[in-house]
Short mmCIF file of C-alpha atoms in Angstrom, two decimals:
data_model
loop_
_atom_site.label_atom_id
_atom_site.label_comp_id
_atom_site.label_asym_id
_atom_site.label_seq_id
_atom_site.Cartn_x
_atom_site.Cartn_y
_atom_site.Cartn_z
CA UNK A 1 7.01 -11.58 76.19
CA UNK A 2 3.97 -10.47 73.74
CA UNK A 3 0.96 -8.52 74.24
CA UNK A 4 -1.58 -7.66 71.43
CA UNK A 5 -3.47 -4.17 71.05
CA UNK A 6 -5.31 -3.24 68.29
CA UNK A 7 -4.41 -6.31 66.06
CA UNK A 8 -0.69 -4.69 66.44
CA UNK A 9 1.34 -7.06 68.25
CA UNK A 10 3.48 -5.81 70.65
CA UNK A 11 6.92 -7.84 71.56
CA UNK A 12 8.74 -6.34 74.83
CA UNK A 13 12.37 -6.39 75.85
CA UNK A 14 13.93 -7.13 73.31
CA UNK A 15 17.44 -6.89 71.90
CA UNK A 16 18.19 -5.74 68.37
CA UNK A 17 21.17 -7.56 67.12
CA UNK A 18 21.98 -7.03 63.87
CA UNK A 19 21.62 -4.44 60.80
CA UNK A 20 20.10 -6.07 57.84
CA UNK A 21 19.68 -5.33 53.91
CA UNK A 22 18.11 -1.76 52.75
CA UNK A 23 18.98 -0.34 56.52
CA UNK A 24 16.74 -2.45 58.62
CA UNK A 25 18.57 -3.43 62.13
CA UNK A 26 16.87 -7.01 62.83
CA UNK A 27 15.90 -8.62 66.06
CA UNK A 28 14.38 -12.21 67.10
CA UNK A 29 10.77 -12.39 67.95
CA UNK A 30 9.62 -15.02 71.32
CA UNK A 31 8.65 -16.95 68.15
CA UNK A 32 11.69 -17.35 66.76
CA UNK A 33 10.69 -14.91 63.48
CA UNK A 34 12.99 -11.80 62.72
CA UNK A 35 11.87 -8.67 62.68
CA UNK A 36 12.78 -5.72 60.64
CA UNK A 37 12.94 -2.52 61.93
CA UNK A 38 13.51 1.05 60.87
CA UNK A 39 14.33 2.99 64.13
CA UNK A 40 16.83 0.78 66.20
CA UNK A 41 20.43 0.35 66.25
CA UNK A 42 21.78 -3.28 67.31
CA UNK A 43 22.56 -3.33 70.93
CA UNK A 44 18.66 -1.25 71.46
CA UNK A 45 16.93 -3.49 74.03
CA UNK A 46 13.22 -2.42 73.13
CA UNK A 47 9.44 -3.07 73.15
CA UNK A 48 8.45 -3.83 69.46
CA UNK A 49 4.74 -2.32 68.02
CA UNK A 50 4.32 -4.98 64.31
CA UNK A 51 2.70 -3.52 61.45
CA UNK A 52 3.17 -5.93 58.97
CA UNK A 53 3.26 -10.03 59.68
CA UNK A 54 5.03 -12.45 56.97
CA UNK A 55 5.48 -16.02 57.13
CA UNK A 56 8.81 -15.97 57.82
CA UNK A 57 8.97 -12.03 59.39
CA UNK A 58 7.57 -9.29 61.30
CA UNK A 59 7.98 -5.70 60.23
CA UNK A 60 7.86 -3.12 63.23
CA UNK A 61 8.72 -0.45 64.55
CA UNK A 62 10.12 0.98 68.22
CA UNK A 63 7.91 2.07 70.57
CA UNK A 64 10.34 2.09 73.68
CA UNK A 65 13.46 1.99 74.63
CA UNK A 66 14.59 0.26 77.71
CA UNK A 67 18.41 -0.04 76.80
CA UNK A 68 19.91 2.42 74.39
CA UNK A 69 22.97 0.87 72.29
CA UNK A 70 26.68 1.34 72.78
CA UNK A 71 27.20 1.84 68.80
CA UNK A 72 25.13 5.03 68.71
CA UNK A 73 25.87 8.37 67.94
CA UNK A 74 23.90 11.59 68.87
CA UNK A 75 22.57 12.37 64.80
CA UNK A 76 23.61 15.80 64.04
CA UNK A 77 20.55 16.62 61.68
CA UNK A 78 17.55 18.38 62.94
CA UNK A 79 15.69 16.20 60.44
CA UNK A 80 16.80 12.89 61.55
CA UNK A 81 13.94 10.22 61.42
CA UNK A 82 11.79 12.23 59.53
CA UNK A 83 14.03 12.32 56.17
CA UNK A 84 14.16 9.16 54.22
CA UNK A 85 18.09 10.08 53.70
CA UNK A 86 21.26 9.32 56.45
CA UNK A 87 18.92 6.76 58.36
CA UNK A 88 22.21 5.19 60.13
CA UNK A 89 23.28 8.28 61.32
CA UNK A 90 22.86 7.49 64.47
CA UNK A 91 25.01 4.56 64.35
CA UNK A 92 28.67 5.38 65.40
CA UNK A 93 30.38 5.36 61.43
CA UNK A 94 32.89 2.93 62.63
CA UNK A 95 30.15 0.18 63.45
CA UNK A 96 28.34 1.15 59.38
CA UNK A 97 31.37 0.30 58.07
CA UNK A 98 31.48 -2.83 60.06
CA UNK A 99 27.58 -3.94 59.36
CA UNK A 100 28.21 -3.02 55.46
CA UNK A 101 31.24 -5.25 55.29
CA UNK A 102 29.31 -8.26 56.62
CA UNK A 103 26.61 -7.50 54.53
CA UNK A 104 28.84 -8.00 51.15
CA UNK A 105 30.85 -10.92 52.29
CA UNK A 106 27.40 -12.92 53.84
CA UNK A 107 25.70 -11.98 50.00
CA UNK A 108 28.74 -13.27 48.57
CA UNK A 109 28.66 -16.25 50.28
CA UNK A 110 25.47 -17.20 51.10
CA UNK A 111 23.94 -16.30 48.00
CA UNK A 112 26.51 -16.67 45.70
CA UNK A 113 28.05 -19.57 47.84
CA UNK A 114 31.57 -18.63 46.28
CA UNK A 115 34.59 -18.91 48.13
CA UNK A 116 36.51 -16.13 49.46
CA UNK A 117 39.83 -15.01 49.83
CA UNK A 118 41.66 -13.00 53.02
CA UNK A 119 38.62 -10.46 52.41
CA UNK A 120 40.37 -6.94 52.53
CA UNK A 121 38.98 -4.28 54.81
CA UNK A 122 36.62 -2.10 53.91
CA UNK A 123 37.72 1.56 52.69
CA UNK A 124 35.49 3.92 54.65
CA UNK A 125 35.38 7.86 53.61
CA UNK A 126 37.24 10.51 54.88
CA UNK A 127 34.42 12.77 54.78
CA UNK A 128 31.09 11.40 56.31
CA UNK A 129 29.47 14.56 55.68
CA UNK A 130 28.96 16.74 52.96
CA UNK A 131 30.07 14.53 50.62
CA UNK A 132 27.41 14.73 47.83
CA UNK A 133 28.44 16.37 44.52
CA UNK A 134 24.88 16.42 43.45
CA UNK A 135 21.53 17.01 45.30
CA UNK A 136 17.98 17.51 44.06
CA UNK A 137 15.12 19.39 45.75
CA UNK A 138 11.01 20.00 45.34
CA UNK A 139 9.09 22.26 45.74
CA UNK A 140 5.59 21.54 47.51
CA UNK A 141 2.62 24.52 48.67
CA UNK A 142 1.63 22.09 51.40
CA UNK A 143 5.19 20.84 53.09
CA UNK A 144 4.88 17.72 56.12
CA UNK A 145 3.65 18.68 59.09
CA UNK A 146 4.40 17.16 62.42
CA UNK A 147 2.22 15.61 64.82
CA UNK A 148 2.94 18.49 66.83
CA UNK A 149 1.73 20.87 64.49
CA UNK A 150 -0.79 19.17 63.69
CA UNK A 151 -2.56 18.47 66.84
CA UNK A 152 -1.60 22.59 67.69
CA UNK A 153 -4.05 25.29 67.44
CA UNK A 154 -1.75 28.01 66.16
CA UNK A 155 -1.59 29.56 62.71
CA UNK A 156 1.22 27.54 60.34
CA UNK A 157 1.57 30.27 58.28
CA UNK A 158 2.33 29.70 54.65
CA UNK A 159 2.85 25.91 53.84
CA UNK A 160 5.54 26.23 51.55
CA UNK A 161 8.44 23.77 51.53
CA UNK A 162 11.84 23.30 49.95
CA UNK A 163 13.23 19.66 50.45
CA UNK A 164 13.04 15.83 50.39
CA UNK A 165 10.29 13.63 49.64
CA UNK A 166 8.69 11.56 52.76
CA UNK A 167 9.52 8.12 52.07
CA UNK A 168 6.67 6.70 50.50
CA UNK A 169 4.59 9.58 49.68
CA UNK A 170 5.12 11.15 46.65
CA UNK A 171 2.91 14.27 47.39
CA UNK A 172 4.41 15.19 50.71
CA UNK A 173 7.74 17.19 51.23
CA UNK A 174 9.73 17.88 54.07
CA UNK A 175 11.07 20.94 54.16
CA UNK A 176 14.66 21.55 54.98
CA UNK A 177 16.77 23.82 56.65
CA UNK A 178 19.43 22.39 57.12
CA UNK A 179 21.21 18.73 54.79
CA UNK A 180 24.64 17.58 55.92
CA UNK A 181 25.25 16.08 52.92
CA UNK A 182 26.40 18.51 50.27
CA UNK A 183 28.69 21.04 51.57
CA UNK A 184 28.26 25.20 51.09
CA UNK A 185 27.11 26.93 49.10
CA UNK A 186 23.82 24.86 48.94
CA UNK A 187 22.00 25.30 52.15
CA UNK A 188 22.44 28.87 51.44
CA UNK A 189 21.13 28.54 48.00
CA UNK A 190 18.59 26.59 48.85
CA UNK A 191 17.11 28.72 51.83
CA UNK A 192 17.81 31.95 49.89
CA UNK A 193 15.48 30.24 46.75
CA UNK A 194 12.61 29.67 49.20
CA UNK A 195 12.71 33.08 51.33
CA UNK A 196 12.99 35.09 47.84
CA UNK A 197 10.30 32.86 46.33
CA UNK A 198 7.79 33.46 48.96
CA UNK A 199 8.47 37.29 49.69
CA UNK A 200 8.04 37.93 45.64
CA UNK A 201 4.77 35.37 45.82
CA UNK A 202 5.99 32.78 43.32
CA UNK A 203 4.07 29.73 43.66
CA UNK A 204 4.92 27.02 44.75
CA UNK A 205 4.11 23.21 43.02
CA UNK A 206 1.43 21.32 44.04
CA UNK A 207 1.47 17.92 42.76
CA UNK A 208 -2.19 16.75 43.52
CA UNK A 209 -3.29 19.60 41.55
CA UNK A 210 -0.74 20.06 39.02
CA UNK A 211 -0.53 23.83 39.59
CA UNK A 212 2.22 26.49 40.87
CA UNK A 213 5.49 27.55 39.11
CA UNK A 214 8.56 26.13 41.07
CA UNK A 215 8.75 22.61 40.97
CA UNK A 216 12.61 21.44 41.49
CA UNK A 217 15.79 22.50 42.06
CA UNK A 218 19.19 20.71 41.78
CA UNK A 219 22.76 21.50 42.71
CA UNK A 220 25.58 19.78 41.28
CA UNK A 221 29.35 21.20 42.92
CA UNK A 222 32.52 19.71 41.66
CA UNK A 223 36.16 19.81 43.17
CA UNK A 224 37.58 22.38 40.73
CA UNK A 225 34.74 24.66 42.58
CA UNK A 226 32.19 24.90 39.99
CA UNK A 227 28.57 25.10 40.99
CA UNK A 228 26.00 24.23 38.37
CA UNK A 229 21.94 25.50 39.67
CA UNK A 230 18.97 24.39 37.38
CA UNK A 231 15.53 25.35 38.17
CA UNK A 232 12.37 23.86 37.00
CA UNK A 233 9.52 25.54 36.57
CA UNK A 234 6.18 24.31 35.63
CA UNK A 235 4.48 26.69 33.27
CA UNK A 236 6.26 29.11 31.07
CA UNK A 237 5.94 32.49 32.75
CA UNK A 238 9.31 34.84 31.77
CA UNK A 239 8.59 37.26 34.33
CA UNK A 240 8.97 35.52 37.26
CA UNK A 241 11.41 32.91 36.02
CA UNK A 242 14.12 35.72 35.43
CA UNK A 243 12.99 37.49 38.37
CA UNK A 244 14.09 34.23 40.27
CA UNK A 245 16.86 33.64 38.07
CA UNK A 246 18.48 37.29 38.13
CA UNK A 247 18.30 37.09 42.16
CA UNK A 248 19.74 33.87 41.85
CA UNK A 249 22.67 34.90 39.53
CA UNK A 250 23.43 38.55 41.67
CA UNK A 251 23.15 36.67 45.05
CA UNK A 252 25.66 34.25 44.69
CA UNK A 253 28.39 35.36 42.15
CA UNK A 254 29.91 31.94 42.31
CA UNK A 255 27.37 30.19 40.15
CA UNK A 256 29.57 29.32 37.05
CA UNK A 257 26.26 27.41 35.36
CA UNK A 258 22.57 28.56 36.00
CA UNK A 259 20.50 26.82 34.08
CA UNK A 260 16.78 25.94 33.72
CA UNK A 261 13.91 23.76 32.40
CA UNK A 262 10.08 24.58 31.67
CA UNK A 263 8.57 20.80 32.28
CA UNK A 264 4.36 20.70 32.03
CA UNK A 265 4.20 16.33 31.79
CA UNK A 266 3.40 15.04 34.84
CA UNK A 267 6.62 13.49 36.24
CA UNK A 268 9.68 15.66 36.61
CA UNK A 269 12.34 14.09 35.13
CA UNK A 270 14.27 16.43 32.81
CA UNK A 271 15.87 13.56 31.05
CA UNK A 272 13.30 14.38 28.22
CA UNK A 273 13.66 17.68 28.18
CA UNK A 274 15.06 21.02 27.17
CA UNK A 275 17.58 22.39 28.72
CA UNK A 276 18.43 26.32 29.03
CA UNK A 277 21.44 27.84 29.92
CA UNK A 278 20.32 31.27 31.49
CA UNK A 279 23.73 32.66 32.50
CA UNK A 280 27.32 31.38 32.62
CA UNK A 281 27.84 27.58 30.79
CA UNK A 282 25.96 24.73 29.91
CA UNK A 283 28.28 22.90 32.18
CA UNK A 284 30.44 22.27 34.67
CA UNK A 285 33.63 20.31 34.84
CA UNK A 286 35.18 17.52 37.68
CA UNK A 287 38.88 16.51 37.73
CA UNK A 288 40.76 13.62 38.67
CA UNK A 289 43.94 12.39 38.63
CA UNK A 290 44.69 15.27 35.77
CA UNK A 291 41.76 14.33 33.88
CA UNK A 292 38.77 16.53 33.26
CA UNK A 293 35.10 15.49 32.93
CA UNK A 294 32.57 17.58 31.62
CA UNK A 295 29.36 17.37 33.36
CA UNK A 296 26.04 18.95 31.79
CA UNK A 297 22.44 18.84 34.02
CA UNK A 298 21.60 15.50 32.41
CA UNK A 299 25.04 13.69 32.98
CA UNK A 300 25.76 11.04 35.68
CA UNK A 301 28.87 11.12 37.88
CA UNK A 302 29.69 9.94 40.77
CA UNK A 303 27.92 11.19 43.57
CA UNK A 304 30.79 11.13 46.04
CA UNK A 305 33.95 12.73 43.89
CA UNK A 306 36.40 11.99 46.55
CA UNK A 307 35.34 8.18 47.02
CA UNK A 308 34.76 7.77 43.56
CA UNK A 309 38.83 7.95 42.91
CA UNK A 310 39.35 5.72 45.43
CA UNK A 311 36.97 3.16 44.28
CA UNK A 312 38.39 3.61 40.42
CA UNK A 313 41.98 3.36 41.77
CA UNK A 314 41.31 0.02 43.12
CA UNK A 315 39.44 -1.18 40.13
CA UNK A 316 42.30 -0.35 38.41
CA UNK A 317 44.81 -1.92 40.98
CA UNK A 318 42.83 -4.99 40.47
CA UNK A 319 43.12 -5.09 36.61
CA UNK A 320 47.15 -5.14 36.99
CA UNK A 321 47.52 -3.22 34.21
CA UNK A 322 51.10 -3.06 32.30
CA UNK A 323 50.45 -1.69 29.27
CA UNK A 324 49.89 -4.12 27.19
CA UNK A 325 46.56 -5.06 27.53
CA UNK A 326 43.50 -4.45 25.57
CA UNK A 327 40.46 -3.84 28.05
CA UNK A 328 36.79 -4.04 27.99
CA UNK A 329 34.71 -0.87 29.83
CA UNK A 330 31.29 -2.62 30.04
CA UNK A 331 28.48 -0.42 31.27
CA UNK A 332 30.61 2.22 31.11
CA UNK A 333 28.26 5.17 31.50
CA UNK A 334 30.41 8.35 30.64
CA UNK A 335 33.42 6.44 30.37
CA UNK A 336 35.00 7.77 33.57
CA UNK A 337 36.48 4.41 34.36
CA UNK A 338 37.97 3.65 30.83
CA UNK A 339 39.55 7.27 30.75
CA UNK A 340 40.81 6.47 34.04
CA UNK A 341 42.34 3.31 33.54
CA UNK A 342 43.28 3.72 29.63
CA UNK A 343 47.10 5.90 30.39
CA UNK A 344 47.98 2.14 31.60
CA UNK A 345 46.21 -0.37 28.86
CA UNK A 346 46.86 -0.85 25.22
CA UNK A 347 43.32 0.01 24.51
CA UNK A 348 39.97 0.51 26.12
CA UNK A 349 36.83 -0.73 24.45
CA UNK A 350 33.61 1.03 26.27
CA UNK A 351 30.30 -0.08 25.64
CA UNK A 352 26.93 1.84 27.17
CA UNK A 353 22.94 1.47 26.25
CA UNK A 354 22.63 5.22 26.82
CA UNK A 355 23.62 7.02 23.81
CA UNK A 356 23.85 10.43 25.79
CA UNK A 357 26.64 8.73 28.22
CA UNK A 358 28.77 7.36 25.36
CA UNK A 359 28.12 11.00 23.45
CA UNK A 360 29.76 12.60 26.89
CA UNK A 361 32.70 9.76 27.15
CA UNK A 362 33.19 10.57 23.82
CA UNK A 363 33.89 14.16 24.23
CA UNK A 364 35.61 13.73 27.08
CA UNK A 365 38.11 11.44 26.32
CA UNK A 366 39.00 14.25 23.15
CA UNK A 367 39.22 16.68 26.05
CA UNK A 368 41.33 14.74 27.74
CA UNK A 369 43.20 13.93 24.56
CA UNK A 370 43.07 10.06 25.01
CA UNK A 371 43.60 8.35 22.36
CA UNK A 372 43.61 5.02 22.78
CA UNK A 373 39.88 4.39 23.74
CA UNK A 374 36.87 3.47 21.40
CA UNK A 375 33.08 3.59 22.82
CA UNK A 376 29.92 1.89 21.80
CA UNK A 377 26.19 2.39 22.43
CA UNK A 378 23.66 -0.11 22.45
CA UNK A 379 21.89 -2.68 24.88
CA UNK A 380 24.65 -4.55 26.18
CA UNK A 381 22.80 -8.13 26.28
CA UNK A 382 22.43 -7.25 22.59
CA UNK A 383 25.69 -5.64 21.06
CA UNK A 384 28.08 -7.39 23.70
CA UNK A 385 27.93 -10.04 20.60
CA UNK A 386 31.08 -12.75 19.35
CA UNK A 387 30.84 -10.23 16.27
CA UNK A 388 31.27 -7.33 18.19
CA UNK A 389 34.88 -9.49 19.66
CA UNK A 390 35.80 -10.51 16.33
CA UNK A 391 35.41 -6.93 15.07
CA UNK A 392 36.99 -4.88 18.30
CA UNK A 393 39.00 -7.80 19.73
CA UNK A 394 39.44 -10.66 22.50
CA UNK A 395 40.09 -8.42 25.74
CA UNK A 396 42.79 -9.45 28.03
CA UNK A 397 40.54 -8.01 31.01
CA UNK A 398 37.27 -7.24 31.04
CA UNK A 399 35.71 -4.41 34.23
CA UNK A 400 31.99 -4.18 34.57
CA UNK A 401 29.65 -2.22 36.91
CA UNK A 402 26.31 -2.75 35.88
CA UNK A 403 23.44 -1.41 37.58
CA UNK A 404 21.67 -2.66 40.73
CA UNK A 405 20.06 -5.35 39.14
CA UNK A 406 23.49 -6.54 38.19
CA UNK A 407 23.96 -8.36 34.70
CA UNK A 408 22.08 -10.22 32.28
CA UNK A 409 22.53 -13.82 32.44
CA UNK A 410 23.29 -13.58 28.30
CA UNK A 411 26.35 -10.98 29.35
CA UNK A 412 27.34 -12.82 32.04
CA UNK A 413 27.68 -16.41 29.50
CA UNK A 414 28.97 -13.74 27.04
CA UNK A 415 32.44 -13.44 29.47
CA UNK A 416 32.25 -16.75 29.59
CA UNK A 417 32.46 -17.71 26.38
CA UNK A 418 35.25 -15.09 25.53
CA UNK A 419 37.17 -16.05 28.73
CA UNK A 420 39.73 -13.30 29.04
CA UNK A 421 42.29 -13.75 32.11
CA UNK A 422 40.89 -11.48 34.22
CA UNK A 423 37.48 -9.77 35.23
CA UNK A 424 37.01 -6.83 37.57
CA UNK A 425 33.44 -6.56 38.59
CA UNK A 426 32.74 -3.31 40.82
CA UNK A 427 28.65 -3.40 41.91
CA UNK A 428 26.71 -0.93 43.85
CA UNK A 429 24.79 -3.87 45.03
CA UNK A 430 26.65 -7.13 46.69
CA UNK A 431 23.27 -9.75 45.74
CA UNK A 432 23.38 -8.86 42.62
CA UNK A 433 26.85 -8.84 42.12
CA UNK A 434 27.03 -12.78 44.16
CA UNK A 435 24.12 -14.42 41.95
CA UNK A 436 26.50 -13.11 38.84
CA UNK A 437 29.57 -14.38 40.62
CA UNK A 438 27.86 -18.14 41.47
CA UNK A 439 27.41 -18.15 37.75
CA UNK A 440 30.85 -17.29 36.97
CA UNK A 441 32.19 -19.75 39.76
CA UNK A 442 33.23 -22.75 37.70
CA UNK A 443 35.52 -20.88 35.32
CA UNK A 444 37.25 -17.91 37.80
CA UNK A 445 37.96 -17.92 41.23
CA UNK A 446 37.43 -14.63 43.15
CA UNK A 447 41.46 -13.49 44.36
CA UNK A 448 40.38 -10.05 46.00
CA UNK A 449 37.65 -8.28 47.27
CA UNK A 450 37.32 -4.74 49.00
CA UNK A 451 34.18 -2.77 49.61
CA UNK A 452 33.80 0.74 49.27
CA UNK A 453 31.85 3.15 51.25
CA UNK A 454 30.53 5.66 48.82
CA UNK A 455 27.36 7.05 51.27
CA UNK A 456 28.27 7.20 55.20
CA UNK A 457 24.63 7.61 57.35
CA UNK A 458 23.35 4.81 54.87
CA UNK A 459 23.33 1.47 54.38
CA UNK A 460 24.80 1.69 50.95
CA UNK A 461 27.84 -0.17 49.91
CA UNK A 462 29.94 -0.44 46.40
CA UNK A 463 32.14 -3.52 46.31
CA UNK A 464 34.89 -4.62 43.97
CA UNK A 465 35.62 -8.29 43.03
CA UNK A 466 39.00 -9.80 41.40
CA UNK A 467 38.13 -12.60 39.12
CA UNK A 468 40.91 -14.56 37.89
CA UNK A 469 40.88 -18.16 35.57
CA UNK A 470 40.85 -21.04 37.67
#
């Protein structure tokens, strides 16, 4: 049944029954057209307000629940619904895990139309909280309020937030208490920064305006128990920024790296800029499997530390390493995966367009005193060249994660052409990853396949792919 109000359509009783891409759970419309949702979890029987019609969809929302779902979960966050982060946390984590395994295998074969093998069962995470390694905070002068304050008459006192952007507005912050997803000392740091901030008046950003001092905050942990703080501040003003700083570094002794960035552009990305070690070292250091990485503010590591050994020792399972086998590292970022997997090849050939991740594998792989790798900058569609084989040589195996957007078709005709025996492809996005895969179809045949939950409370997936010569 359907009503209309307002132009809104308004669809009632009816049953969401499945979870779709980016987090959306779907249902059927009388008309036969899905709709995607944001606030339902399959099972829901609901009324349905649309605020967006498509040809061949409906986007809505729900308005009311007349059946609530046998996969949810009471979500433990205060924040829940409001925060664009852990928006399946009210789904019970063994039904995620279910609706992110379908998700790869129907992208694999419905858009990649390959053929599968006994697909192996997902590997969910032991810890589906406080699991980040790495979290990043704003500051705002003018944080999200609810309706409820909104439509009250009292006094909101200061506006001042510490948090997460809204989803979709890039002035407005939500300010936290409280995140489940990095585990202490960072709510503590976090709250302490804010109370000390506003009792000592330092201002906070406003990004309409361009004006206040604090503008972001990130903390990066690590399993050998370093914590790495770096605070940005808008303007240069030495007073204040040490004040902050000297709380910062007296209040919580277990800061090994406090560090700090003056940024006046208009964006805040720090990948441009300077970075100052205030107290302690420019970085910190994560370990696996006896090796050591060195991580500085502008590095990128896995976000999930314990998930991200899990998904390199199945990449590495895959390759069926013995020894003897010269190996290709493409996209290889910091060269975790090629340190990782090189005490078990011949040699490990990395190749990155960032020259900042290759100067890190570099370093690390003399830290870790391996030997037997090489690594390469430059764009890979570009230097991934039949010079480039003839100089470093024809690789036995070749692993790849590429970004979301997967490869470039010139890459992907690139393995082609060179053919080695086997290719490990682990993606952080299963389309992607199947439109490579349909192009790859003719010469390998895909033996194994395992997904990898590196995010409970989202939708996110990571999924590894065996491709072996037909």
């Amino acid at each position: 049944m359907s009503r209309r109000k307002s132009r809104k359509q308004i669809f009632e009783h009816v049953e969401v029954i499945d979870a779709g891409a980016k987090g959306k759970t779907i249902a059927k419309a009388p008309d036969g057209k899905v709709i995607f949702l944001p606030n339902a979890v399959p099972g829901d029987v609901i009324d349905v307000q649309t605020f967006k019609k498509r040809k061949a969809y409906y986007e809505g929302k729900a308005i009311t629940f007349h059946k609530l779902s046998d996969k949810r979960t009471a979500p433990i966050c205060e924040h829940f619904g409001t925060c664009g982060g852990c928006k399946w946390q009210d789904m019970a984590y063994e039904h995620q895990l279910f609706y992110k395994q379908k998700e790869v295998t129907n992208n694999l074969t419905r858009i990649g139309h390959v053929e599968l093998p006994e697909v192996t069962p997902i590997l969910g995470a032991s810890n589906q909280y406080f699991y980040r390694n790495k979290m990043e905070f704003s500051f705002s002068d003018s944080r999200w309020l609810t309706v409820d304050e909104i439509q009250s008459d009292e006094d909101l006192g200061n506006r001042n937030a510490l948090g997460f952007h809204i989803p979709g507005m890039w002035d407005k912050i939500l300010d936290v208490k409280k995140c489940h997803l990095q585990a202490d000392p960072s709510n503590a740091i976090r709250n302490a920064v804010k109370q000390f901030a506003i009792d000592n008046g330092l201002d906070f950003f406003n990004t309409r305006n361009q004006t206040g001092l604090l503008r972001t905050m990130m903390i990066r942990t690590s399993s050998t128990g370093d914590i790495m703080v770096l605070i940005q501040f808008f303007k240069d003003d030495k007073t204040r920024r040490e004040q902050l700083l000297d709380y910062l570094a007296e209040t919580f002794s277990e800061i090994t790296s406090l560090q700090y960035v003056i940024n006046e552009k208009a964006n805040d990305t720090i990948y441009d800029q300077e970075v100052v070690c205030y107290k302690g070292s420019d970085h910190i250091f994560e370990e696996m499997e006896g090796l050591r990485f060195k991580i500085n503010a502008k590095s990128f590591y896995q976000t999930n530390s314990d998930q991200a050994f899990e998904l390199y020792k199945i990449t590495r399972d895959f390759a069926g390493l013995t020894g003897n086998e010269l190996v290709y590292d493409l996209y290889t970022g910091t060269g975790t995966i090629a340190q990782f997997v090189a005490k078990r090849a011949k040699r490990v050939v990395g190749v990155e367009a960032v020259p900042d991740a290759i100067a890190a594998a570099k370093e690390n792989a003399q830290l870790n005193d391996i030997k037997n790798v090489e690594f390469f900058v430059g764009d890979m569609k570009h230097v991934f060249n039949s010079d480039f084989i003839a100089t470093h040589g024809q690789p036995d195996i070749i692993i790849t994660d590429p970004p979301r957007d997967g490869m470039h078709k010139d890459v992907v005709e690139q393995i082609l052409n060179i053919a080695p025996k086997k290719v490990v492809y682990v993606s952080c996005n299963s389309a992607t990853q199947a439109r490579d895969l349909a192009l790859m179809d003719g010469m390998y045949k895909i033996t194994k396949t395992q997904a990898v939950d590196m995010f409970p409370q989202t939708h996110h997936v990571e999924n590894v792919v065996l491709l072996e010569k037909r």
